[in-house]
Amino acid sequence: MSHSLYTTGEPIADTKSPAGPIADRWTSRKFEAKLVNPANKRRKKVIIVGTGLAGASAGATLGEQGYHVIQFCFQDSPRRAHSIAAQGGINAAKNYRNDGDSVHRLFYDTVKGGDYRSRESNVYRLAEISTQIIDQCVAQGVPFAREYGGLLDNRSFGGTQVSRTFYARGQTGQQLLLGAYQALLRQVDAGNVELHARHEMLDLIMSDGAARGVVVRDLITGEITSYTADAVVLASGGYSNVYFLSTNAMGSNVTASWRAHKHGAYFANPCFTQIHPTCIPVSGDHQSKLTLMSESLRNDGRVWVPKKAGDHRRPGDIPEEERDYYLERIYPAFGNLVPRDIASRAAKNVCDERRGVGPGGLGVYLDFTDAIERLGLDAVRAKYGNLFTMYERITGEDPYQMPMRIYPAVHYTMGGLWVDYDLQASIPGLFVIGEANFSDHGANRLGASALMQGLADGYFVLPTTIGDYLARGPFANVPDTAVVEAENRVTSAIDTLLSIKGDRTVDSFHRELGSIMWEYCGMERTEEGLRKALDLIVALRAEFWKRVNVPGSGDDLNQSLERAGRVADFLELAELMVVDALHRSESAGGHFRAEHQTGDGEARRDDENFSYVAAWEWKGVGEPPILHKETLEFEYVHPTTRSYR
């Protein structure tokens, strides 16, 4: 491709990861980290943006350690963070099933599942900490499922051949978040955490090249306020809503990360987005959100379509010999539990062959008939009952009587702000945790690993590494000029949005952007399509700033204004995502370039040319970004052809 779309800058490296045996690196880093005297912790301020699993666990832990934490969320309560929507479970290498699991196997599965595009040091640490997370959450009272004898139960998720996923029916995210929320509120009551709900971060305050605060807007009153601290932590989640239709909560956005990116925080691997194979299909143009059905359903549900194209009979009328259980056929070793990217592309392929089911042929069956016959109705209801109820309420169909219809949808983003081993961004003093960073999943996240990463970062990693940074203080006071400049940027942007008075709604722009991204930068990408998307996005962004209509004012509750700022950021992010997808002339995990596939339709990586993290530096609207490459080294899991057959 033409390099006019970007320029190449100096390589970037993770200088914080210790050398030596991989199993000793986290222990070494913890010992080497400088400590903050307990009496000094009271004098250290840390801002945290976000109260999902990563943010709530970080706030609770830093508060418990004695730091002064100032924390923000745009929801009316931390309990409404999008982490609450996670259903199926959380991974941990406990080996309770004695089926061959270990820290090294979880490490191996995660590196392989990410198609060899993640850092070994970070992934090993995640696997190592996973065992501590379960103990922490059990101690908090999280009601994990248990076997008859009282031991914690496990089930399997995609991309593994062991049972390592701990779960609480289909409500695992909710129960884990309630545990972290209670720990956070305990620190609020103790006076260690200052919590501000219904506040949105709109800019980063910089001083002497470091992150020193945030500018926030009170979403009820419209008041603009600034807060300063010794360090800033972003725990603001992923950016899947750039596609408009996704499994994310409608308020999920990229604004906190994107505003930091504009101040110099590198954005890594933005094109690595995950398509989840187990979602309720789109039912019409009226929808503004898609609903996830947990990957755990693939433990007992069998995925199939008719063997013959154009077969529109009811599923019960199609005999067994005329059904294609295509995942079991193509991938006999893993069957219905192949990783998400592979299951999603397989579903797309059979639908492209006109063998899809339901309206528009955009669906495949997830059938529990065999499980009900094998286990009994009561056992299936005990394991999945709330998920089945949710499906029936949305579709009007009883999944106990007929198969679910599912289809892939945008779910998780593996890309995010670049961080080093300490979870510190390229801006000193800015730490990024959970889905907001890029660090652990490579080009594809294995199921049940998002909750694991969020809690590992918040409970165990950040509290150690941020202490090392804070111990290097004290830091000079933030000058008033830096605060005023940041506030002026925010008020100017708000005034501009309100002054346009165009003839198109914010949602109409968001929906059009989502259509472009899904069509050309979704499950399958081509150079021709990506170049077309780039032209369409640039034109759409120009039209947005001429024709968007944001009614009301900035002096009170104005949800149109909230959405307008977020969509403006999505329009800029989308361009970077497409540039990243264009430059990466290979297929890897969730990034599938049609020009780069094997003869049997599998992804074909190019390790010689693309075994690196693509960390992008912002240079301005319409200006080519700068690409910084972080070379990935593999000492313990050597890249091979990724096969689940």
CSV table of N, CA and C in Angstrom, one decimal, residues 211-322:
chain,number,residue,atom,x,y,z
A,211,ALA,N,0.8,13.3,32.5
A,211,ALA,CA,-0.6,13.4,32.8
A,211,ALA,C,-0.8,13.7,34.2
A,212,ARG,N,-1.6,14.8,34.5
A,212,ARG,CA,-1.7,15.3,35.8
A,212,ARG,C,-3.2,15.6,36.2
A,213,GLY,N,-4.1,15.3,35.4
A,213,GLY,CA,-5.5,15.6,35.7
A,213,GLY,C,-6.4,15.4,34.6
A,214,VAL,N,-7.7,15.7,34.9
A,214,VAL,CA,-8.8,15.5,33.8
A,214,VAL,C,-9.7,16.7,33.9
A,215,VAL,N,-10.4,17.0,32.8
A,215,VAL,CA,-11.5,17.9,32.8
A,215,VAL,C,-12.8,17.1,32.6
A,216,VAL,N,-13.8,17.3,33.4
A,216,VAL,CA,-15.0,16.4,33.3
A,216,VAL,C,-16.2,17.4,33.2
A,217,ARG,N,-17.2,16.8,32.6
A,217,ARG,CA,-18.5,17.5,32.5
A,217,ARG,C,-19.6,16.8,33.4
A,218,ASP,N,-20.2,17.5,34.3
A,218,ASP,CA,-21.3,17.0,35.0
A,218,ASP,C,-22.5,16.8,34.0
A,219,LEU,N,-22.9,15.5,33.8
A,219,LEU,CA,-23.9,15.3,32.8
A,219,LEU,C,-25.3,15.7,33.2
A,220,ILE,N,-25.5,16.0,34.4
A,220,ILE,CA,-26.8,16.5,34.9
A,220,ILE,C,-26.9,18.1,34.8
A,221,THR,N,-25.9,18.7,35.3
A,221,THR,CA,-25.9,20.2,35.3
A,221,THR,C,-25.1,20.9,34.2
A,222,GLY,N,-24.3,20.1,33.5
A,222,GLY,CA,-23.5,20.7,32.4
A,222,GLY,C,-22.2,21.4,32.9
A,223,GLU,N,-22.0,21.4,34.2
A,223,GLU,CA,-20.8,22.1,34.8
A,223,GLU,C,-19.5,21.5,34.4
A,224,ILE,N,-18.6,22.3,34.0
A,224,ILE,CA,-17.2,21.8,33.6
A,224,ILE,C,-16.3,22.0,34.8
A,225,THR,N,-15.6,21.0,35.2
A,225,THR,CA,-14.8,21.0,36.4
A,225,THR,C,-13.4,20.3,36.1
A,226,SER,N,-12.4,20.8,36.7
A,226,SER,CA,-11.1,20.2,36.5
A,226,SER,C,-10.6,19.6,37.9
A,227,TYR,N,-9.9,18.4,37.8
A,227,TYR,CA,-9.3,17.8,38.9
A,227,TYR,C,-7.9,17.4,38.6
A,228,THR,N,-7.0,17.7,39.5
A,228,THR,CA,-5.6,17.3,39.3
A,228,THR,C,-5.1,16.3,40.3
A,229,ALA,N,-4.1,15.5,39.9
A,229,ALA,CA,-3.6,14.5,40.8
A,229,ALA,C,-2.1,14.2,40.4
A,230,ASP,N,-1.6,13.2,41.1
A,230,ASP,CA,-0.2,12.8,40.7
A,230,ASP,C,-0.1,11.8,39.6
A,231,ALA,N,-1.2,11.1,39.3
A,231,ALA,CA,-1.3,10.2,38.2
A,231,ALA,C,-2.7,10.0,37.8
A,232,VAL,N,-2.9,9.6,36.5
A,232,VAL,CA,-4.3,9.4,36.0
A,232,VAL,C,-4.4,7.9,35.5
A,233,VAL,N,-5.5,7.3,35.8
A,233,VAL,CA,-5.7,5.9,35.3
A,233,VAL,C,-6.9,5.9,34.5
A,234,LEU,N,-6.8,5.4,33.2
A,234,LEU,CA,-8.0,5.2,32.4
A,234,LEU,C,-8.4,3.7,32.4
A,235,ALA,N,-9.7,3.5,32.8
A,235,ALA,CA,-10.3,2.2,32.9
A,235,ALA,C,-11.7,2.3,32.2
A,236,SER,N,-11.6,2.9,31.0
A,236,SER,CA,-12.8,3.4,30.3
A,236,SER,C,-13.4,2.4,29.2
A,237,GLY,N,-12.8,1.2,29.2
A,237,GLY,CA,-13.4,0.2,28.3
A,237,GLY,C,-13.0,0.3,26.8
A,238,GLY,N,-13.7,-0.4,26.0
A,238,GLY,CA,-13.3,-0.6,24.6
A,238,GLY,C,-14.2,0.3,23.7
A,239,TYR,N,-14.0,0.2,22.3
A,239,TYR,CA,-14.5,1.1,21.4
A,239,TYR,C,-15.4,0.4,20.3
A,240,SER,N,-16.0,-0.7,20.7
A,240,SER,CA,-16.8,-1.4,19.7
A,240,SER,C,-18.0,-0.6,19.1
A,241,ASN,N,-18.4,0.3,19.9
A,241,ASN,CA,-19.6,1.1,19.4
A,241,ASN,C,-19.2,2.0,18.2
A,242,VAL,N,-18.0,2.0,17.8
A,242,VAL,CA,-17.7,2.7,16.5
A,242,VAL,C,-18.5,2.0,15.4
A,243,TYR,N,-18.9,0.8,15.6
A,243,TYR,CA,-19.7,0.1,14.6
A,243,TYR,C,-21.2,0.3,14.7
A,244,PHE,N,-21.6,1.2,15.6
A,244,PHE,CA,-23.0,1.5,16.0
A,244,PHE,C,-23.7,0.3,16.6
A,245,LEU,N,-23.9,-0.8,15.8
A,245,LEU,CA,-24.5,-2.0,16.3
A,245,LEU,C,-23.4,-2.9,16.9
A,246,SER,N,-23.4,-3.1,18.2
A,246,SER,CA,-22.5,-4.0,18.8
A,246,SER,C,-23.1,-4.5,20.1
A,247,THR,N,-22.4,-5.4,20.8
A,247,THR,CA,-22.9,-6.0,22.0
A,247,THR,C,-22.7,-5.0,23.2
A,248,ASN,N,-22.0,-3.9,23.0
A,248,ASN,CA,-21.6,-3.0,24.1
A,248,ASN,C,-22.9,-2.2,24.5
A,249,ALA,N,-22.8,-1.7,25.7
A,249,ALA,CA,-23.8,-0.8,26.2
A,249,ALA,C,-23.8,0.4,25.3
A,250,MET,N,-25.0,1.1,25.1
A,250,MET,CA,-25.1,2.2,24.2
A,250,MET,C,-24.2,3.3,24.6
A,251,GLY,N,-23.9,3.5,25.9
A,251,GLY,CA,-23.0,4.6,26.3
A,251,GLY,C,-21.5,4.3,26.1
A,252,SER,N,-21.2,3.1,25.9
A,252,SER,CA,-19.7,2.8,25.8
A,252,SER,C,-19.1,3.6,24.6
A,253,ASN,N,-17.9,4.1,24.9
A,253,ASN,CA,-17.3,5.0,23.9
A,253,ASN,C,-15.8,5.0,24.0
A,254,VAL,N,-15.2,5.8,23.1
A,254,VAL,CA,-13.7,5.8,23.1
A,254,VAL,C,-13.2,7.2,23.6
A,255,THR,N,-14.0,8.1,24.0
A,255,THR,CA,-13.6,9.5,24.2
A,255,THR,C,-12.5,9.6,25.2
A,256,ALA,N,-12.5,9.0,26.3
A,256,ALA,CA,-11.4,9.2,27.3
A,256,ALA,C,-10.1,8.8,26.7
A,257,SER,N,-10.0,7.6,26.0
A,257,SER,CA,-8.8,7.1,25.4
A,257,SER,C,-8.4,8.0,24.2
A,258,TRP,N,-9.4,8.4,23.4
A,258,TRP,CA,-9.1,9.2,22.3
A,258,TRP,C,-8.5,10.6,22.6
A,259,ARG,N,-9.1,11.2,23.7
A,259,ARG,CA,-8.6,12.5,24.1
A,259,ARG,C,-7.1,12.4,24.6
A,260,ALA,N,-6.8,11.3,25.3
A,260,ALA,CA,-5.5,11.0,25.7
A,260,ALA,C,-4.5,10.8,24.5
A,261,HIS,N,-5.1,10.1,23.5
A,261,HIS,CA,-4.3,9.8,22.3
A,261,HIS,C,-3.9,11.1,21.6
A,262,LYS,N,-4.7,12.1,21.7
A,262,LYS,CA,-4.4,13.4,21.0
A,262,LYS,C,-3.3,14.2,21.8
A,263,HIS,N,-3.1,13.8,23.0
A,263,HIS,CA,-2.0,14.4,23.8
A,263,HIS,C,-0.7,13.6,23.7
A,264,GLY,N,-0.7,12.5,22.9
A,264,GLY,CA,0.6,11.8,22.8
A,264,GLY,C,0.6,10.4,23.2
A,265,ALA,N,-0.6,9.9,23.7
A,265,ALA,CA,-0.6,8.4,24.1
A,265,ALA,C,-0.8,7.6,22.8
A,266,TYR,N,0.1,6.7,22.5
A,266,TYR,CA,0.0,5.9,21.3
A,266,TYR,C,-1.2,5.0,21.4
A,267,PHE,N,-1.8,4.8,20.2
A,267,PHE,CA,-3.0,3.9,20.1
A,267,PHE,C,-2.5,2.6,19.4
A,268,ALA,N,-2.6,1.5,20.0
A,268,ALA,CA,-2.0,0.3,19.5
A,268,ALA,C,-3.0,-0.7,18.8
A,269,ASN,N,-2.7,-1.2,17.7
A,269,ASN,CA,-3.5,-2.2,17.0
A,269,ASN,C,-5.0,-1.9,16.9
A,270,PRO,N,-5.4,-0.7,16.5
A,270,PRO,CA,-6.8,-0.4,16.5
A,270,PRO,C,-7.7,-1.3,15.7
A,271,CYS,N,-7.1,-2.0,14.6
A,271,CYS,CA,-7.9,-2.8,13.7
A,271,CYS,C,-8.2,-4.2,14.3
A,272,PHE,N,-7.6,-4.5,15.5
A,272,PHE,CA,-7.9,-5.8,16.1
A,272,PHE,C,-9.2,-5.7,16.9
A,273,THR,N,-10.3,-6.0,16.2
A,273,THR,CA,-11.6,-6.0,16.8
A,273,THR,C,-12.1,-7.4,16.8
A,274,GLN,N,-12.9,-7.8,17.8
A,274,GLN,CA,-13.4,-9.1,17.9
A,274,GLN,C,-14.9,-9.2,17.5
A,275,ILE,N,-15.2,-10.2,16.6
A,275,ILE,CA,-16.6,-10.5,16.3
A,275,ILE,C,-17.0,-11.7,17.1
A,276,HIS,N,-18.0,-11.6,17.9
A,276,HIS,CA,-18.5,-12.7,18.7
A,276,HIS,C,-19.5,-13.5,17.9
A,277,PRO,N,-19.3,-14.9,17.9
A,277,PRO,CA,-20.2,-15.7,17.0
A,277,PRO,C,-21.5,-16.0,17.6
A,278,THR,N,-21.8,-15.7,18.8
A,278,THR,CA,-23.0,-16.1,19.5
A,278,THR,C,-23.9,-15.0,19.9
A,279,CYS,N,-24.4,-14.3,19.0
A,279,CYS,CA,-25.3,-13.1,19.2
A,279,CYS,C,-26.7,-13.3,18.6
A,280,ILE,N,-27.7,-12.7,19.1
A,280,ILE,CA,-29.0,-12.7,18.5
A,280,ILE,C,-28.9,-11.9,17.2
A,281,PRO,N,-29.3,-12.5,16.0
A,281,PRO,CA,-29.2,-11.7,14.8
A,281,PRO,C,-30.0,-10.4,14.7
A,282,VAL,N,-29.5,-9.5,13.9
A,282,VAL,CA,-30.2,-8.2,13.6
A,282,VAL,C,-31.6,-8.5,13.1
A,283,SER,N,-32.6,-7.8,13.7
A,283,SER,CA,-34.0,-8.0,13.3
A,283,SER,C,-34.6,-6.9,12.5
A,284,GLY,N,-33.9,-5.8,12.4
A,284,GLY,CA,-34.4,-4.7,11.6
A,284,GLY,C,-33.6,-3.4,11.8
A,285,ASP,N,-34.0,-2.3,11.0
A,285,ASP,CA,-33.3,-1.1,11.1
A,285,ASP,C,-33.6,-0.3,12.4
A,286,HIS,N,-34.6,-0.8,13.1
A,286,HIS,CA,-34.9,0.0,14.3
A,286,HIS,C,-33.9,-0.2,15.5
A,287,GLN,N,-33.1,-1.2,15.4
A,287,GLN,CA,-32.2,-1.6,16.5
A,287,GLN,C,-31.0,-0.6,16.7
A,288,SER,N,-30.7,-0.4,17.9
A,288,SER,CA,-29.5,0.4,18.2
A,288,SER,C,-28.5,-0.4,19.0
A,289,LYS,N,-28.8,-1.6,19.3
A,289,LYS,CA,-27.9,-2.5,20.0
A,289,LYS,C,-28.1,-4.0,19.7
A,290,LEU,N,-27.1,-4.8,19.8
A,290,LEU,CA,-27.2,-6.2,19.7
A,290,LEU,C,-27.1,-6.9,21.0
A,291,THR,N,-27.6,-8.1,21.1
A,291,THR,CA,-27.6,-8.9,22.4
A,291,THR,C,-26.7,-10.1,22.3
A,292,LEU,N,-25.8,-10.2,23.2
A,292,LEU,CA,-24.9,-11.3,23.2
A,292,LEU,C,-25.6,-12.5,23.9
A,293,MET,N,-25.4,-13.7,23.4
A,293,MET,CA,-25.7,-14.9,24.0
A,293,MET,C,-24.4,-15.6,24.4
A,294,SER,N,-24.2,-15.9,25.6
A,294,SER,CA,-22.9,-16.4,26.1
A,294,SER,C,-22.2,-17.5,25.3
A,295,GLU,N,-20.9,-17.4,25.2
A,295,GLU,CA,-20.1,-18.4,24.6
A,295,GLU,C,-20.3,-19.7,25.3
A,296,SER,N,-20.6,-19.7,26.6
A,296,SER,CA,-20.7,-20.9,27.4
A,296,SER,C,-21.8,-21.8,26.8
A,297,LEU,N,-22.7,-21.3,26.0
A,297,LEU,CA,-23.8,-22.1,25.4
A,297,LEU,C,-23.2,-23.1,24.4
A,298,ARG,N,-22.0,-22.8,23.9
A,298,ARG,CA,-21.4,-23.7,23.0
A,298,ARG,C,-20.8,-24.9,23.7
A,299,ASN,N,-20.8,-25.0,25.0
A,299,ASN,CA,-20.5,-26.2,25.7
A,299,ASN,C,-21.4,-27.3,25.4
A,300,ASP,N,-22.7,-27.0,25.4
A,300,ASP,CA,-23.8,-28.0,25.2
A,300,ASP,C,-24.6,-27.8,23.9
A,301,GLY,N,-24.6,-26.6,23.4
A,301,GLY,CA,-25.4,-26.4,22.1
A,301,GLY,C,-24.5,-26.8,20.9
A,302,ARG,N,-25.2,-27.3,19.9
A,302,ARG,CA,-24.5,-27.8,18.7
A,302,ARG,C,-24.9,-26.8,17.6
A,303,VAL,N,-23.9,-26.3,16.8
A,303,VAL,CA,-24.1,-25.3,15.8
A,303,VAL,C,-24.4,-26.0,14.5
A,304,TRP,N,-25.4,-25.7,13.7
A,304,TRP,CA,-25.6,-26.3,12.4
A,304,TRP,C,-26.5,-25.4,11.5
A,305,VAL,N,-26.4,-25.8,10.2
A,305,VAL,CA,-27.3,-25.2,9.2
A,305,VAL,C,-27.7,-26.3,8.3
A,306,PRO,N,-28.7,-26.1,7.5
A,306,PRO,CA,-29.1,-27.1,6.5
A,306,PRO,C,-27.9,-27.4,5.5
A,307,LYS,N,-27.9,-28.6,5.0
A,307,LYS,CA,-26.8,-29.0,4.0
A,307,LYS,C,-27.1,-28.3,2.7
A,308,LYS,N,-28.4,-28.1,2.4
A,308,LYS,CA,-28.8,-27.7,1.1
A,308,LYS,C,-29.1,-26.2,1.1
A,309,ALA,N,-28.6,-25.4,0.1
A,309,ALA,CA,-28.8,-24.0,0.0
A,309,ALA,C,-30.3,-23.7,-0.2
A,310,GLY,N,-30.8,-22.7,0.5
A,310,GLY,CA,-32.2,-22.3,0.3
A,310,GLY,C,-33.2,-23.2,1.0
A,311,ASP,N,-32.8,-24.0,1.9
A,311,ASP,CA,-33.7,-24.9,2.7
A,311,ASP,C,-34.3,-24.0,3.8
A,312,HIS,N,-35.6,-23.7,3.6
A,312,HIS,CA,-36.3,-22.8,4.6
A,312,HIS,C,-37.3,-23.6,5.5
A,313,ARG,N,-37.2,-24.9,5.5
A,313,ARG,CA,-38.0,-25.6,6.4
A,313,ARG,C,-37.8,-25.3,7.9
A,314,ARG,N,-38.8,-25.5,8.7
A,314,ARG,CA,-38.6,-25.4,10.2
A,314,ARG,C,-37.5,-26.3,10.6
A,315,PRO,N,-36.7,-26.0,11.6
A,315,PRO,CA,-35.6,-26.8,12.0
A,315,PRO,C,-36.0,-28.3,12.4
A,316,GLY,N,-37.2,-28.4,13.0
A,316,GLY,CA,-37.6,-29.7,13.4
A,316,GLY,C,-38.0,-30.6,12.2
A,317,ASP,N,-38.2,-30.0,11.1
A,317,ASP,CA,-38.6,-30.7,9.9
A,317,ASP,C,-37.4,-31.1,9.1
A,318,ILE,N,-36.2,-30.7,9.5
A,318,ILE,CA,-35.0,-31.1,8.7
A,318,ILE,C,-34.4,-32.3,9.4
A,319,PRO,N,-34.4,-33.5,8.7
A,319,PRO,CA,-33.8,-34.7,9.4
A,319,PRO,C,-32.3,-34.5,9.6
A,320,GLU,N,-31.8,-35.4,10.6
A,320,GLU,CA,-30.5,-35.3,11.0
A,320,GLU,C,-29.5,-35.4,9.8
A,321,GLU,N,-29.8,-36.3,8.9
A,321,GLU,CA,-28.8,-36.5,7.8
A,321,GLU,C,-28.8,-35.3,6.8
A,322,GLU,N,-29.7,-34.4,6.9
A,322,GLU,CA,-29.7,-33.2,6.1
A,322,GLU,C,-29.2,-32.0,6.8
